[in-house]
mmCIF file of C-alpha atoms in Angstrom:
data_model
loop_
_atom_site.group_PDB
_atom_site.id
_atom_site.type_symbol
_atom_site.label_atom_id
_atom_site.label_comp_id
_atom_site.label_asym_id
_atom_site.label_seq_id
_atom_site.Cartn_x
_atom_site.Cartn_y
_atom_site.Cartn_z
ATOM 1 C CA UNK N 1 147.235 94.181 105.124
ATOM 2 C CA UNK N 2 145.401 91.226 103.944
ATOM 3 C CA UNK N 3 143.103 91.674 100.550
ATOM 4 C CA UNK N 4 139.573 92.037 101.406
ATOM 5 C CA UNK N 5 137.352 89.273 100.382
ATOM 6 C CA UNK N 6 133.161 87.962 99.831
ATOM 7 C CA UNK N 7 132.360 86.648 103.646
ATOM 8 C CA UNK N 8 129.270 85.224 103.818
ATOM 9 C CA UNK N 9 127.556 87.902 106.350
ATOM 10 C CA UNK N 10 125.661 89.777 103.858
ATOM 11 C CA UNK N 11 121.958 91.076 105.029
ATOM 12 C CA UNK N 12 119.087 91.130 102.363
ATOM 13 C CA UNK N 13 116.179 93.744 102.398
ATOM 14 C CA UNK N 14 113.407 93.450 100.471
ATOM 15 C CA UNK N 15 113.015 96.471 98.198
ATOM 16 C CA UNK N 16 108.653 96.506 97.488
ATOM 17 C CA UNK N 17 106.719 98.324 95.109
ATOM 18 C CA UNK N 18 104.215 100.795 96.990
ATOM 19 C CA UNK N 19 101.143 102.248 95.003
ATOM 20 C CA UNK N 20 99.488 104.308 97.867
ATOM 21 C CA UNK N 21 101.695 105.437 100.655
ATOM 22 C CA UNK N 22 98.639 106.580 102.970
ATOM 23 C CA UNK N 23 97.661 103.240 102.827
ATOM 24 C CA UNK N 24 100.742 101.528 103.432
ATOM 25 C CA UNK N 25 101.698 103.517 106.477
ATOM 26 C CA UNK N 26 98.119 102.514 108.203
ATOM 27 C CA UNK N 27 98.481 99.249 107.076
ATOM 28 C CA UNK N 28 101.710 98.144 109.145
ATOM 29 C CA UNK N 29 101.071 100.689 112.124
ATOM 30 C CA UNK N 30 98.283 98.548 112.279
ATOM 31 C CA UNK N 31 99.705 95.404 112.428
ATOM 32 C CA UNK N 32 102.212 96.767 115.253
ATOM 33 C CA UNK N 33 104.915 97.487 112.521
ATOM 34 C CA UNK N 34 107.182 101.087 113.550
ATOM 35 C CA UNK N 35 107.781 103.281 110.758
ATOM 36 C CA UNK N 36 111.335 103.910 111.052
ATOM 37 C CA UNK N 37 111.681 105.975 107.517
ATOM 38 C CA UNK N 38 108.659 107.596 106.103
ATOM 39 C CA UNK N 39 109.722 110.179 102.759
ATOM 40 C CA UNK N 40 106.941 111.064 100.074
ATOM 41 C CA UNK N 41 108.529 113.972 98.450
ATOM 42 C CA UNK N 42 110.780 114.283 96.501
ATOM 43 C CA UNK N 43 110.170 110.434 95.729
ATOM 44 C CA UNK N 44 108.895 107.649 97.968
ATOM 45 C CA UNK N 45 110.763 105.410 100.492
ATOM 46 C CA UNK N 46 109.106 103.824 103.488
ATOM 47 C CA UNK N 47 110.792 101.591 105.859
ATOM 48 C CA UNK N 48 108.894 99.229 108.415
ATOM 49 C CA UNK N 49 110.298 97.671 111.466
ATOM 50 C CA UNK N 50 108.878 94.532 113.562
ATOM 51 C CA UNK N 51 110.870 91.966 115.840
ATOM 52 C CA UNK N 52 113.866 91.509 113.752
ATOM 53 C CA UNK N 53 111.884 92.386 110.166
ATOM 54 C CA UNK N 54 112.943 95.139 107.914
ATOM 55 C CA UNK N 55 110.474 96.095 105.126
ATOM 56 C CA UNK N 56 111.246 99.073 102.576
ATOM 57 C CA UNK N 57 109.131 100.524 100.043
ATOM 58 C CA UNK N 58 109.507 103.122 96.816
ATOM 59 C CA UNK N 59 107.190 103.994 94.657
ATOM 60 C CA UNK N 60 105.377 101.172 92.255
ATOM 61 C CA UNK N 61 105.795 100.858 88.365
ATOM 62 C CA UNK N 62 102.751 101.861 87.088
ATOM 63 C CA UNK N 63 102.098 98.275 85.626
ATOM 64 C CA UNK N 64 101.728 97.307 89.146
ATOM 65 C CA UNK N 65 97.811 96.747 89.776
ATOM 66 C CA UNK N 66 96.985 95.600 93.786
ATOM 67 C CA UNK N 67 94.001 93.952 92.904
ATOM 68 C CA UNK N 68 96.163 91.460 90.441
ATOM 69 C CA UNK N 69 98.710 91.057 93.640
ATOM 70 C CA UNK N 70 101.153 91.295 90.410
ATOM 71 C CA UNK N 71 103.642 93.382 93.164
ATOM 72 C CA UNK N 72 106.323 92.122 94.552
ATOM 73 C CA UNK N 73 107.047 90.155 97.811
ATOM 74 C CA UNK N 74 109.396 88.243 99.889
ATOM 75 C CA UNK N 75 109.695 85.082 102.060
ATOM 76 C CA UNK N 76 109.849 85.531 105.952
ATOM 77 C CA UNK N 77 111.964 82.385 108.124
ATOM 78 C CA UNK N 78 110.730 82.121 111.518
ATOM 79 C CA UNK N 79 111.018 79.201 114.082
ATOM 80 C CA UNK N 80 107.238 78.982 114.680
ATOM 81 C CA UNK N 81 104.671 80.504 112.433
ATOM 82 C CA UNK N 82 101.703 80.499 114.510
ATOM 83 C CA UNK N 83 102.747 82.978 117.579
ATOM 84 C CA UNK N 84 103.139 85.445 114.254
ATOM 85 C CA UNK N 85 99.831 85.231 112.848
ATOM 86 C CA UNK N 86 98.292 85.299 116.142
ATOM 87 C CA UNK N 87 99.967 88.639 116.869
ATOM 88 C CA UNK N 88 99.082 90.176 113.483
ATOM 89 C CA UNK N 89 95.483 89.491 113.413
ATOM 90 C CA UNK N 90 95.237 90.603 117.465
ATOM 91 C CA UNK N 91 97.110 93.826 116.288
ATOM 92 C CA UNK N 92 94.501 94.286 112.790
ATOM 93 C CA UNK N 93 91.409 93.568 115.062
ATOM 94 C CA UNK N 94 92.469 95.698 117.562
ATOM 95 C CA UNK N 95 93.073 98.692 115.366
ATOM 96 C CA UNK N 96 90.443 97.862 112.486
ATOM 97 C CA UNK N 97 87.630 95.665 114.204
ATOM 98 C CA UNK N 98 88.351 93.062 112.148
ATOM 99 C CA UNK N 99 91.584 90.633 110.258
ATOM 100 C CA UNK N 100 90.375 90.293 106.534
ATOM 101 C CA UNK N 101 91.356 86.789 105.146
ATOM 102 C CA UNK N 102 90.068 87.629 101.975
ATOM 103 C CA UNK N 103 90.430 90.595 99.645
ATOM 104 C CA UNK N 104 93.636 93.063 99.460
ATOM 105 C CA UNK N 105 95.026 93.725 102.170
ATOM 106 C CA UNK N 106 94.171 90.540 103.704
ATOM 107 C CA UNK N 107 95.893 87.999 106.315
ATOM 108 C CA UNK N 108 95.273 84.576 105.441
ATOM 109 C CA UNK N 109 94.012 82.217 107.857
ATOM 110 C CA UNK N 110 95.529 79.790 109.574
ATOM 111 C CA UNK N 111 95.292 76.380 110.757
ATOM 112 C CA UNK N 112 96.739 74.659 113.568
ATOM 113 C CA UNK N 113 99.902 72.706 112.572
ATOM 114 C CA UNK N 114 100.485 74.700 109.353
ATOM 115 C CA UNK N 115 103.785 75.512 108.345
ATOM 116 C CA UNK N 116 103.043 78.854 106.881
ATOM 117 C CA UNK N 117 100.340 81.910 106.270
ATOM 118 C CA UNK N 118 100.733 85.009 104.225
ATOM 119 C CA UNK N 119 100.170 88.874 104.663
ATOM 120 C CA UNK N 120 98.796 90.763 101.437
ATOM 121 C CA UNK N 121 99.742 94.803 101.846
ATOM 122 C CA UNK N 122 97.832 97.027 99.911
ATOM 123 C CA UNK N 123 99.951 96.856 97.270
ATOM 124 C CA UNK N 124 99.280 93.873 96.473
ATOM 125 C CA UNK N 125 102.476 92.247 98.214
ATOM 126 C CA UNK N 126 102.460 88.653 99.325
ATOM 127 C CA UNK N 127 105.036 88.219 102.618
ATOM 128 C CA UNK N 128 104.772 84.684 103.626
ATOM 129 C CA UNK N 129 106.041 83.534 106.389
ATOM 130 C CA UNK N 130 107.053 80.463 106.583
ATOM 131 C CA UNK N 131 108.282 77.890 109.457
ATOM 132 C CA UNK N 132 112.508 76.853 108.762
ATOM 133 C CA UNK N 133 111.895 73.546 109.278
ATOM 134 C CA UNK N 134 109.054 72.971 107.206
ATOM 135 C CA UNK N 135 108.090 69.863 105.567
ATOM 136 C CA UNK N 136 108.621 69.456 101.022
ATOM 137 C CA UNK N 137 105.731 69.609 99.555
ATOM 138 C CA UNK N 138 104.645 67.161 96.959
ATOM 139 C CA UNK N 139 102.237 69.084 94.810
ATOM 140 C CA UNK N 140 98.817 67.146 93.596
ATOM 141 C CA UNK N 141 99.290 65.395 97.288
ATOM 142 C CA UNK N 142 102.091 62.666 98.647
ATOM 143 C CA UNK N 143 102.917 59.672 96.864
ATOM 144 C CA UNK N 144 103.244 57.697 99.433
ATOM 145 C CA UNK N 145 99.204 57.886 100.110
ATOM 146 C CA UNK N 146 96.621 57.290 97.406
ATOM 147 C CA UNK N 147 93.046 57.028 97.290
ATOM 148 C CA UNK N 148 91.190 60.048 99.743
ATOM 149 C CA UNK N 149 93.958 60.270 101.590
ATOM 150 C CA UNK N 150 95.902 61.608 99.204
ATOM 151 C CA UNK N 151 93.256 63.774 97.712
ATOM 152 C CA UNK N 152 92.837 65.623 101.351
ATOM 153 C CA UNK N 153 96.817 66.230 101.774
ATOM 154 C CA UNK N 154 96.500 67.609 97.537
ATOM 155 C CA UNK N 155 93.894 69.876 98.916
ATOM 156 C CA UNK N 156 96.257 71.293 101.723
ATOM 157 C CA UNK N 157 98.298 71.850 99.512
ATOM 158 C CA UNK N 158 96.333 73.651 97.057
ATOM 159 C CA UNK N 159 94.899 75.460 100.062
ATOM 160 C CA UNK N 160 97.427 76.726 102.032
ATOM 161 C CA UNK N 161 100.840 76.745 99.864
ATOM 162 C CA UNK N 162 98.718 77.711 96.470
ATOM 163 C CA UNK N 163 96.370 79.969 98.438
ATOM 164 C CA UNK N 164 93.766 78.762 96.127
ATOM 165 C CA UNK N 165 90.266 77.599 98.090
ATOM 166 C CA UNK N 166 88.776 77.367 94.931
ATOM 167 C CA UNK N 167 90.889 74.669 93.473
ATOM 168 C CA UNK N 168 91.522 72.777 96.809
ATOM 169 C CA UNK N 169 87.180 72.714 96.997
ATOM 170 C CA UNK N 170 86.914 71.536 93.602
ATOM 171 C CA UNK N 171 89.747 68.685 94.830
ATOM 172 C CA UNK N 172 87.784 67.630 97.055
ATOM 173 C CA UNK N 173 84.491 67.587 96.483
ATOM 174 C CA UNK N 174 85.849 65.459 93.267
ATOM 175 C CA UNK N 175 88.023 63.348 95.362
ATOM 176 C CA UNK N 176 85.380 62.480 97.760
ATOM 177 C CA UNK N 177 82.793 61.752 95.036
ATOM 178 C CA UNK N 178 85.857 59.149 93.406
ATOM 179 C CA UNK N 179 86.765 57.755 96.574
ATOM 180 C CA UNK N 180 84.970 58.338 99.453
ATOM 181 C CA UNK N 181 82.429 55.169 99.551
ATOM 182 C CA UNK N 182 85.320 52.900 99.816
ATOM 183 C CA UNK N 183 87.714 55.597 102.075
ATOM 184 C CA UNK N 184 87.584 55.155 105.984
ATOM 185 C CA UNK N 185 85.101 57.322 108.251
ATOM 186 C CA UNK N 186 87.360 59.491 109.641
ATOM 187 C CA UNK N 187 88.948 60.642 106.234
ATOM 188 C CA UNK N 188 85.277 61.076 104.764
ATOM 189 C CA UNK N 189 85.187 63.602 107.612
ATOM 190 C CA UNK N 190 87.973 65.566 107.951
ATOM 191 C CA UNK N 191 86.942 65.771 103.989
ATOM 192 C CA UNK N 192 83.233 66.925 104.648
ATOM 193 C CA UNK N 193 85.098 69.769 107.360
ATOM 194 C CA UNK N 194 87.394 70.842 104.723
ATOM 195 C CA UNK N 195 84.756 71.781 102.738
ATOM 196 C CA UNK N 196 82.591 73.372 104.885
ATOM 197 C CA UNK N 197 86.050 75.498 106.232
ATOM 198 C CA UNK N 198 86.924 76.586 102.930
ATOM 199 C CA UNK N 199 82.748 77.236 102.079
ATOM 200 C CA UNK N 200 83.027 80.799 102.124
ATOM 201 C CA UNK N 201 86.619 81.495 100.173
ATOM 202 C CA UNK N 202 85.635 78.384 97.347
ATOM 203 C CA UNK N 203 81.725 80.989 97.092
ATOM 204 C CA UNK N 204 79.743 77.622 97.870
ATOM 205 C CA UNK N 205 78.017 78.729 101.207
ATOM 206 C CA UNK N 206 74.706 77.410 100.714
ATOM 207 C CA UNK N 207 76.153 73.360 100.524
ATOM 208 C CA UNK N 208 77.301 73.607 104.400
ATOM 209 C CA UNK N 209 74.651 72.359 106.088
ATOM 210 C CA UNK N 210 74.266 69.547 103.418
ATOM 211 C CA UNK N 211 77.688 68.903 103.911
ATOM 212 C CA UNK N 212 77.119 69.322 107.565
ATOM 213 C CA UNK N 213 74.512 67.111 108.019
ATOM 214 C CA UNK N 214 76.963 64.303 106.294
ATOM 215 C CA UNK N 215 79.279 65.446 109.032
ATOM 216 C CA UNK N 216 77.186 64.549 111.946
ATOM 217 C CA UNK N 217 75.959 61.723 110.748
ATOM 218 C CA UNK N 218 79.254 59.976 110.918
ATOM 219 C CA UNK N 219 80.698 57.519 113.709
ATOM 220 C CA UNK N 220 84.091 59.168 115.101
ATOM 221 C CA UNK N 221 86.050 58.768 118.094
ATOM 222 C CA UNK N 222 87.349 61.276 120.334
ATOM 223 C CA UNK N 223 90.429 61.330 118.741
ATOM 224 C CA UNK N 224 89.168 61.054 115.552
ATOM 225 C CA UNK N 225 87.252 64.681 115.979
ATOM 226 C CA UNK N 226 90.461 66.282 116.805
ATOM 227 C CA UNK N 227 91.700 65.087 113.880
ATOM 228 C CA UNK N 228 88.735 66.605 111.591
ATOM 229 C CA UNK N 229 89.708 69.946 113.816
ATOM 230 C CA UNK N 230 92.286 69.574 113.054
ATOM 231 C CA UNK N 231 92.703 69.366 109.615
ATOM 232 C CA UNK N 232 90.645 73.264 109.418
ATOM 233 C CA UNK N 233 91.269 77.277 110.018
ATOM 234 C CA UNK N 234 87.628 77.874 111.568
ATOM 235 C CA UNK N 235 87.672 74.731 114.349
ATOM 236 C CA UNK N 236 84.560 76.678 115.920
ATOM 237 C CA UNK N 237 82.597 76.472 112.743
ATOM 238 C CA UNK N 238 83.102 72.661 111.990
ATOM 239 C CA UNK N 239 83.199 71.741 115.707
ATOM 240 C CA UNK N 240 79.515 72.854 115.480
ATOM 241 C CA UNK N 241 78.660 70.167 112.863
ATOM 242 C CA UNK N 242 80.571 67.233 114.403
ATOM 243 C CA UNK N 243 78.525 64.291 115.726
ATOM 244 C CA UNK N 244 78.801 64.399 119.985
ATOM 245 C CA UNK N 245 81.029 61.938 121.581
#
């Protein structure tokens, strides 16, 4: 008989820390997850099952704080992201009212287009999942665009693959000081959305109707709006602001 050998069919599982079991087991029933292995004593191992995702759990060092999201975690390949988060924050509204972007456990939000969002477990767990085709990303915003422009794809960046609203506000509301007189309509807008999208997450609430009020007060085309919609997670809240057609 032949010598066995490596073939390259091997199957990974991601092996994540769990510091509350209760609250792990609610957490995925309630995105739609089945609990196909649930053990507390004599030690911990949980095992969650979804479409073709596997997700097992044992019991957390005790260095492991949730509210540091200093866990563990694991990266997710799908052909499309978007049909995912839309199912996960149906599933968390349906069960809990309500699909927190903020705060642990949280989904974050999404925009239209994007390449990827991640789900925070109450562990503190990031599982991003993340489109197979997606684009490189050129942290501090491509080099083959300069001026706004490439301050508003920096702050995407910052945004959605640094999950960091704070940094990708303070991006641009620097950016469109620097560059915005001399930057074209349409990018002074789809900056002035941006800002009022990530308002809430960046704590700077009580600017949006000043940036609003810039908003509107811009000339855009038709296509120009869908752009500026496109370039945000809450299109009904910046829709509101946009100057009518």
């Amino acid at each position: 008989m032949p010598e066995e050998s490596v073939r390259p069919n091997e199957t990974t599982v991601p092996l994540l820390p769990c510091t509350s079991a209760e609250e792990t087991l609610a957490f995925w029933r309630a995105l739609g997850f089945e609990t196909a292995y649930e053990q507390t004593r004599p030690y911990l191992y949980l095992v969650f099952t979804w479409s073709g995702i596997a997700l097992h759990y044992a019991k957390a060092p005790e260095v492991v704080d949730p509210a540091k999201e200093n866990a563990g975690g694991c990266l997710v390949m799908v052909d499309a992201v978007a049909p995912y988060h839309a199912a996960f924050t149906a599933a968390l509204r349906a069960a809990r009212g309500k699909a927190p972007s903020t705060g642990v456990p949280r989904i974050t939000r999404y925009r239209r287009g994007a390449s990827r969002f991640t789900v925070v477990d109450p562990s503190g767990n990031s599982l991003v999942f993340i489109q197979r085709d997606e684009p490189e990303v050129e942290y501090g915003g491509s080099s083959s665009l300069a001026g706004l422009a490439k301050v508003l794809d920096n702050a995407r960046v910052l945004s959605e693959f640094k999950q960091d609203p704070k940094a990708a506000f303070r991006a641009l509301n620097s950016g469109l000081k620097r560059h915005g007189d001399g930057a074209p309509a349409v990018e002074r807008a789809v900056a002035l959305g941006m800002l009022i999208d990530l308002a809430e997450g960046a704590g700077t609430r009580e600017r949006v109707p000043e940036w609003g009020r810039l908003l509107g007060g811009l000339e855009l085309t038709g296509p120009e709006r869908e752009r500026v919609l496109d370039a945000v997670a809450d299109r009904d809240l910046v829709a509101g602001w946009l100057p009518r057609g």
